Short mmCIF file of C-alpha atoms in Angstrom, two decimals:
data_model
loop_
_atom_site.label_atom_id
_atom_site.label_comp_id
_atom_site.label_asym_id
_atom_site.label_seq_id
_atom_site.Cartn_x
_atom_site.Cartn_y
_atom_site.Cartn_z
CA MET A 1 0.00 0.00 0.00
CA LYS A 2 1.35 3.39 -1.03
CA LYS A 3 -0.51 6.39 0.42
CA ILE A 4 0.40 9.89 1.55
CA ILE A 5 -0.51 9.34 5.19
CA ASN A 6 1.20 9.11 8.55
CA ARG A 7 -0.73 6.32 10.24
CA PRO A 8 -3.93 4.58 9.13
CA ASP A 9 -5.58 5.23 12.50
CA THR A 10 -5.10 9.03 12.28
CA VAL A 11 -5.78 9.60 8.58
CA VAL A 12 -9.23 11.16 9.07
CA VAL A 13 -8.28 13.55 11.87
CA ASP A 14 -5.09 14.55 10.03
CA SER A 15 -7.08 15.25 6.88
CA LEU A 16 -9.66 17.31 8.79
CA ARG A 17 -6.87 19.38 10.28
CA GLY A 18 -5.68 20.21 6.77
CA LEU A 19 -9.21 20.99 5.60
CA ALA A 20 -9.62 23.46 8.45
CA ALA A 21 -6.30 25.14 7.66
CA ALA A 22 -7.08 25.45 3.95
CA HIS A 23 -10.60 26.84 4.34
CA ALA A 24 -10.73 28.73 7.63
CA ASP A 25 -12.85 31.43 5.98
CA LEU A 26 -15.59 28.92 5.15
CA LEU A 27 -15.66 26.36 7.92
CA ARG A 28 -14.47 25.27 11.33
CA VAL A 29 -13.65 21.77 12.43
CA ILE A 30 -14.42 20.28 15.82
CA ALA A 31 -12.27 17.26 16.58
CA ASP A 32 -14.33 15.38 19.16
CA PRO A 33 -16.83 14.31 18.06
CA ALA A 34 -15.70 15.08 14.50
CA GLN A 35 -17.78 17.78 12.80
CA VAL A 36 -17.25 20.22 9.96
CA LEU A 37 -19.37 23.35 10.53
CA ARG A 38 -20.10 26.51 8.59
CA ALA A 39 -17.86 29.26 9.91
CA ASP A 40 -20.86 31.47 10.64
CA ALA A 41 -23.09 28.74 12.10
CA PRO A 42 -25.64 28.85 13.54
CA VAL A 43 -27.37 31.17 11.07
CA ARG A 44 -30.41 32.53 12.90
CA GLY A 45 -33.75 31.99 11.19
CA LYS A 46 -32.32 29.68 8.53
CA VAL A 47 -33.12 25.98 8.10
CA ALA A 48 -29.90 24.09 8.86
CA LEU A 49 -28.78 21.23 6.59
CA VAL A 50 -26.73 18.40 8.07
CA SER A 51 -25.28 15.43 6.24
CA GLY A 52 -22.38 13.06 6.63
CA GLY A 53 -21.03 9.58 6.12
CA GLY A 54 -17.84 7.62 6.05
CA SER A 55 -14.66 9.39 5.04
CA GLY A 56 -12.94 8.39 1.83
CA HIS A 57 -15.54 10.01 -0.45
CA GLU A 58 -14.07 13.52 -0.43
CA PRO A 59 -15.03 16.20 -1.21
CA LEU A 60 -18.33 14.72 0.03
CA HIS A 61 -19.47 15.87 2.60
CA GLY A 62 -17.09 18.29 4.31
CA GLY A 63 -16.13 19.95 1.03
CA PHE A 64 -19.74 21.01 0.58
CA VAL A 65 -20.08 22.92 3.86
CA GLY A 66 -20.63 26.62 3.37
CA PRO A 67 -23.08 29.24 2.09
CA GLY A 68 -25.52 27.70 -0.37
CA MET A 69 -24.98 24.09 0.71
CA LEU A 70 -24.51 22.32 4.04
CA ASP A 71 -24.36 23.85 7.51
CA ALA A 72 -22.60 20.78 8.92
CA ALA A 73 -21.04 17.50 7.87
CA CYS A 74 -20.23 14.54 10.10
CA PRO A 75 -17.22 12.53 8.87
CA GLY A 76 -16.99 8.94 10.08
CA ALA A 77 -13.94 6.73 9.85
CA VAL A 78 -13.07 5.60 6.31
CA PHE A 79 -16.15 3.91 4.80
CA THR A 80 -17.78 3.89 8.26
CA SER A 81 -20.93 5.72 9.31
CA PRO A 82 -20.69 8.67 11.70
CA THR A 83 -21.97 7.97 15.19
CA PRO A 84 -25.24 9.32 16.64
CA ASP A 85 -23.35 11.58 19.04
CA GLN A 86 -21.52 13.20 16.11
CA VAL A 87 -24.74 13.94 14.28
CA HIS A 88 -26.54 15.11 17.42
CA ALA A 89 -23.66 17.47 18.26
CA ALA A 90 -23.69 18.88 14.73
CA VAL A 91 -27.46 19.42 14.79
CA THR A 92 -27.17 21.25 18.09
CA ALA A 93 -24.27 23.38 16.84
CA VAL A 94 -25.97 24.62 13.66
CA HIS A 95 -29.62 24.84 14.71
CA GLY A 96 -30.65 28.45 14.14
CA GLY A 97 -34.24 28.19 15.30
CA ALA A 98 -35.88 27.26 11.98
CA GLY A 99 -35.40 23.50 12.19
CA VAL A 100 -32.88 21.04 10.81
CA LEU A 101 -33.04 18.82 7.74
CA LEU A 102 -30.88 15.69 7.68
CA LEU A 103 -29.79 14.49 4.22
CA VAL A 104 -28.83 10.83 4.52
CA LYS A 105 -27.39 8.39 1.98
CA ASN A 106 -29.19 5.05 2.07
CA TYR A 107 -26.67 2.89 3.92
CA THR A 108 -27.89 0.91 6.88
CA GLY A 109 -25.45 2.41 9.39
CA ASP A 110 -26.05 5.97 8.20
CA VAL A 111 -29.83 5.61 8.34
CA LEU A 112 -29.85 4.07 11.82
CA ASN A 113 -27.35 6.52 13.32
CA PHE A 114 -29.00 9.60 11.83
CA GLU A 115 -32.40 8.35 13.06
CA THR A 116 -31.02 7.99 16.58
CA ALA A 117 -29.52 11.48 16.42
CA ALA A 118 -32.83 12.90 15.19
CA GLU A 119 -34.60 11.35 18.17
CA LEU A 120 -32.04 12.88 20.55
CA ALA A 121 -32.44 16.30 18.92
CA ALA A 122 -36.23 16.05 19.02
CA ALA A 123 -35.98 15.37 22.75
CA ASP A 124 -34.11 18.70 22.96
CA GLY A 125 -37.06 20.42 21.31
CA ILE A 126 -35.48 20.79 17.84
CA ASP A 127 -37.69 20.21 14.80
CA VAL A 128 -35.70 17.66 12.77
CA ARG A 129 -36.71 16.08 9.46
CA THR A 130 -34.89 13.37 7.51
CA VAL A 131 -34.70 12.70 3.78
CA VAL A 132 -32.91 9.57 2.49
CA ILE A 133 -31.31 9.53 -0.96
CA ASP A 134 -31.33 6.21 -2.86
CA ASP A 135 -30.48 7.04 -6.47
CA ASP A 136 -28.31 4.05 -7.49
CA VAL A 137 -30.11 1.95 -10.13
CA ALA A 138 -27.42 -0.75 -10.22
CA VAL A 139 -28.68 -3.06 -7.47
CA ARG A 140 -31.75 -3.41 -5.31
CA ASP A 141 -29.79 -4.38 -2.17
CA SER A 142 -26.07 -4.51 -1.45
CA THR A 143 -23.48 -5.30 1.19
CA PHE A 144 -24.14 -2.01 3.00
CA THR A 145 -27.82 -1.37 2.34
CA ALA A 146 -31.40 -2.47 2.53
CA GLY A 147 -32.68 -0.96 -0.69
CA ARG A 148 -30.85 1.15 -3.22
CA ARG A 149 -27.62 2.93 -2.36
CA GLY A 150 -27.23 6.69 -2.13
CA VAL A 151 -24.50 7.79 -4.54
CA GLY A 152 -23.89 10.69 -6.97
CA GLY A 153 -27.33 12.20 -6.56
CA THR A 154 -26.27 13.20 -3.05
CA VAL A 155 -24.14 16.03 -4.43
CA LEU A 156 -27.05 17.45 -6.42
CA LEU A 157 -29.39 17.05 -3.46
CA GLU A 158 -27.09 18.97 -1.13
CA LYS A 159 -26.61 21.81 -3.64
CA ILE A 160 -30.28 22.26 -4.53
CA VAL A 161 -31.68 21.98 -1.01
CA GLY A 162 -28.81 24.11 0.23
CA ALA A 163 -29.93 26.87 -2.12
CA ALA A 164 -33.52 26.57 -0.93
CA ALA A 165 -32.45 26.91 2.70
CA GLU A 166 -30.13 29.82 1.88
CA SER A 167 -33.00 31.64 0.15
CA GLY A 168 -35.02 31.59 3.37
CA ALA A 169 -37.33 28.68 2.55
CA ASP A 170 -38.94 27.11 5.62
CA LEU A 171 -38.44 23.53 6.78
CA ASP A 172 -41.54 22.22 5.01
CA THR A 173 -40.36 23.70 1.71
CA CYS A 174 -36.81 22.39 2.11
CA GLU A 175 -38.13 18.92 2.81
CA ARG A 176 -40.45 19.08 -0.19
CA VAL A 177 -37.61 20.17 -2.49
CA ALA A 178 -35.38 17.42 -1.15
CA ARG A 179 -38.02 14.77 -1.82
CA ALA A 180 -38.54 16.17 -5.32
CA VAL A 181 -34.83 15.71 -6.07
CA VAL A 182 -34.82 12.16 -4.68
CA ALA A 183 -37.79 11.29 -6.87
CA GLU A 184 -36.19 12.60 -10.07
CA VAL A 185 -32.50 11.57 -9.80
CA ARG A 186 -30.83 8.30 -10.87
CA SER A 187 -27.19 7.14 -10.95
CA MET A 188 -24.92 4.24 -11.89
CA GLY A 189 -21.16 3.70 -11.74
CA MET A 190 -18.38 1.36 -12.80
CA ALA A 191 -14.81 0.63 -11.76
CA LEU A 192 -11.53 -0.39 -13.37
CA THR A 193 -9.67 -0.77 -10.07
CA ALA A 194 -10.54 -1.18 -6.39
CA PRO A 195 -9.99 1.27 -3.53
CA THR A 196 -7.58 0.48 -0.71
CA VAL A 197 -8.86 1.35 2.76
CA PRO A 198 -5.86 2.59 4.82
CA HIS A 199 -6.45 0.40 7.88
CA VAL A 200 -6.95 -2.66 5.66
CA GLY A 201 -3.91 -2.13 3.48
CA SER A 202 -5.04 -4.13 0.45
CA PRO A 203 -7.53 -3.55 -2.39
CA SER A 204 -11.20 -4.17 -1.61
CA PHE A 205 -11.45 -6.57 -4.56
CA GLU A 206 -9.36 -7.85 -7.45
CA LEU A 207 -9.98 -7.21 -11.12
CA GLY A 208 -8.08 -8.77 -13.97
CA ALA A 209 -6.30 -6.58 -16.50
CA ASP A 210 -9.13 -7.13 -18.99
CA GLU A 211 -12.05 -6.84 -16.52
CA MET A 212 -14.32 -4.10 -15.18
CA GLU A 213 -16.98 -4.03 -12.46
CA VAL A 214 -20.28 -2.54 -13.64
CA GLY A 215 -22.68 -1.06 -11.08
CA ILE A 216 -20.05 -0.68 -8.37
CA GLY A 217 -20.87 1.01 -5.05
CA ILE A 218 -18.88 3.84 -3.49
CA HIS A 219 -17.39 1.50 -0.87
CA GLY A 220 -16.14 -1.02 -3.41
CA GLU A 221 -19.27 -3.15 -3.12
CA PRO A 222 -19.99 -5.55 -5.98
CA GLY A 223 -22.11 -4.25 -8.81
CA ARG A 224 -24.38 -5.87 -11.36
CA ALA A 225 -21.69 -7.81 -13.15
CA ARG A 226 -17.98 -8.28 -13.73
CA THR A 227 -17.47 -8.10 -17.47
CA PRO A 228 -14.70 -7.88 -20.07
CA LEU A 229 -13.31 -4.37 -20.47
CA VAL A 230 -14.84 -2.42 -23.35
CA GLY A 231 -14.18 1.01 -24.82
CA ALA A 232 -15.53 4.29 -23.51
CA GLU A 233 -18.59 4.20 -25.79
CA GLY A 234 -19.60 0.81 -24.40
CA ILE A 235 -18.95 1.87 -20.80
CA VAL A 236 -21.06 5.03 -21.05
CA THR A 237 -23.87 3.26 -22.88
CA GLY A 238 -23.85 0.49 -20.27
CA LEU A 239 -24.30 3.06 -17.49
CA LEU A 240 -26.71 5.41 -19.22
CA ASP A 241 -29.21 2.88 -20.55
CA PRO A 242 -30.22 1.50 -17.10
CA ILE A 243 -30.52 5.06 -15.74
CA LEU A 244 -32.78 6.15 -18.58
CA GLU A 245 -34.96 3.05 -18.29
CA ASP A 246 -35.38 3.28 -14.52
CA LEU A 247 -37.25 6.56 -14.05
CA PRO A 248 -37.88 6.43 -17.02
CA PHE A 249 -36.47 9.50 -18.77
CA ALA A 250 -38.17 10.43 -22.05
CA GLU A 251 -37.78 12.54 -25.15
CA GLY A 252 -38.35 16.18 -24.29
CA ASP A 253 -37.03 15.92 -20.73
CA ASP A 254 -34.64 18.57 -19.42
CA VAL A 255 -31.86 17.12 -17.28
CA LEU A 256 -28.74 17.87 -15.30
CA LEU A 257 -25.91 15.48 -16.26
CA PHE A 258 -23.28 14.80 -13.60
CA THR A 259 -20.21 12.87 -14.78
CA ASN A 260 -18.20 11.89 -11.72
CA SER A 261 -14.71 10.49 -11.20
CA MET A 262 -14.54 7.77 -8.56
CA GLY A 263 -11.23 9.25 -7.42
CA GLY A 264 -8.54 7.89 -9.73
CA THR A 265 -9.95 8.72 -13.16
CA PRO A 266 -8.16 11.64 -14.87
CA LEU A 267 -10.13 14.51 -16.32
CA LEU A 268 -8.90 13.57 -19.81
CA GLU A 269 -10.95 10.38 -19.60
CA LEU A 270 -13.79 11.94 -17.62
CA TYR A 271 -14.49 14.64 -20.22
CA LEU A 272 -14.29 12.00 -22.94
CA ALA A 273 -16.99 10.00 -21.16
CA HIS A 274 -19.08 13.11 -20.57
CA GLY A 275 -19.01 13.99 -24.27
CA ILE A 276 -20.27 10.53 -25.18
CA ALA A 277 -23.09 10.82 -22.64
CA GLU A 278 -24.13 14.20 -24.06
CA ASP A 279 -24.28 12.75 -27.58
CA LEU A 280 -26.32 9.73 -26.46
CA LEU A 281 -28.82 11.94 -24.63
CA ALA A 282 -29.15 14.31 -27.57
CA ALA A 283 -29.88 11.34 -29.83
CA ARG A 284 -32.81 10.47 -27.55
CA GLY A 285 -34.18 14.01 -27.57
CA ILE A 286 -33.18 14.67 -23.95
CA GLU A 287 -31.78 18.16 -23.39
CA VAL A 288 -28.87 18.61 -21.00
CA ARG A 289 -29.64 21.96 -19.35
CA ARG A 290 -26.87 21.87 -16.75
CA ARG A 291 -23.64 19.89 -16.28
CA LEU A 292 -21.22 18.96 -13.53
CA VAL A 293 -17.97 17.13 -14.29
CA GLY A 294 -15.29 16.15 -11.78
CA PRO A 295 -14.40 14.11 -8.71
CA TYR A 296 -17.20 15.13 -6.35
CA ILE A 297 -18.17 11.83 -4.70
CA THR A 298 -15.23 9.46 -4.72
CA SER A 299 -14.10 6.11 -3.43
CA LEU A 300 -10.54 6.85 -2.36
CA GLU A 301 -8.30 6.12 -5.39
CA MET A 302 -10.72 3.90 -7.31
CA GLN A 303 -10.46 4.28 -11.09
CA GLY A 304 -13.95 4.51 -12.48
CA VAL A 305 -16.80 6.78 -13.46
CA SER A 306 -20.41 7.30 -12.44
CA LEU A 307 -23.20 9.06 -14.28
CA THR A 308 -26.10 10.85 -12.60
CA LEU A 309 -29.17 12.28 -14.29
CA LEU A 310 -31.59 14.64 -12.58
CA ARG A 311 -34.82 15.56 -14.37
CA MET A 312 -35.08 19.33 -13.99
CA THR A 313 -37.99 21.62 -13.27
CA ASP A 314 -37.85 25.41 -13.32
CA GLU A 315 -37.68 25.40 -9.52
CA LEU A 316 -34.78 22.92 -9.37
CA LEU A 317 -32.96 24.83 -12.11
CA GLU A 318 -33.26 28.08 -10.17
CA TYR A 319 -31.89 26.48 -7.01
CA TRP A 320 -29.04 24.81 -8.93
CA ASP A 321 -28.00 28.15 -10.43
CA ALA A 322 -28.12 29.96 -7.08
CA PRO A 323 -24.80 31.10 -5.58
CA VAL A 324 -22.74 28.57 -3.64
CA ARG A 325 -19.45 29.00 -1.80
CA THR A 326 -17.84 25.86 -0.41
CA ALA A 327 -14.39 24.30 -0.54
CA ALA A 328 -15.30 22.08 -3.48
CA LEU A 329 -18.16 23.82 -5.29
CA ARG A 330 -18.61 27.53 -5.87
CA TRP A 331 -20.19 29.87 -8.36
CA GLY A 332 -22.20 33.09 -8.44
CA CYS A 333 -20.40 34.66 -5.49
#
């Protein structure tokens, strides 16, 4: 294992220390229990958004803390859910009197721990709502989940609901917008190589030189199938077709297309894949109104790509275009 770390058992806290140093104008980090908070939190009268999950998916979630997105993120150990006390502490720290919305990826540990934290916060008199994202069309159940996994759609969810909250929308409205995104977003990914969790020290799975894993999860979970490696056109088609069939998307739809690197895929290849996806959608009469390309929800150093499609409405488009200022995503400010 070759990684730029000191010790596997301190990799998360060491990384958070660097995040805090690099972005002190945007956020502050609390070490115990680990939380990444908006620098100006709590913002009085604003609905607070809290998310989180295992580390190793950076910039998710800590890189999306700031004006226009999250008020707090709770980083667990690598590929491990944050604990209820982390989430409860974050909710308490950012609650500005207008309620708190928890945005949770559909992994069993995340769902259970966020539910427990919500119960603790409710006992404190805080109005807490929870929305679970489950956009992965690859598998119905997996190693980590009961039901579909939450993957690339999480980034779009946090941006759009973050804009709603920043605009002054109340808790009911923020929850409604979040559920609208969950209903209209679908994703699927693939991998050429496996991630290596620092405290494990070896790849999560083995792939032959001529193999790829289709439908992979963000923790290195198995996908739909292990198949012979094909060219970029075949890869993109193999991801896009199941996404389009699932909702289903139709001719005349307006969409946001998110082409995501799983961590180790260079932009040269990522833009190539994105261009293919744009052409395939245009051929079906689906208009790409907005785009996002880059490593925004990763799996350590995994080589691979995921595609996410969100069917857009005028409301979602307005919230997507709204200003955002975080470590990893910013425009309009």
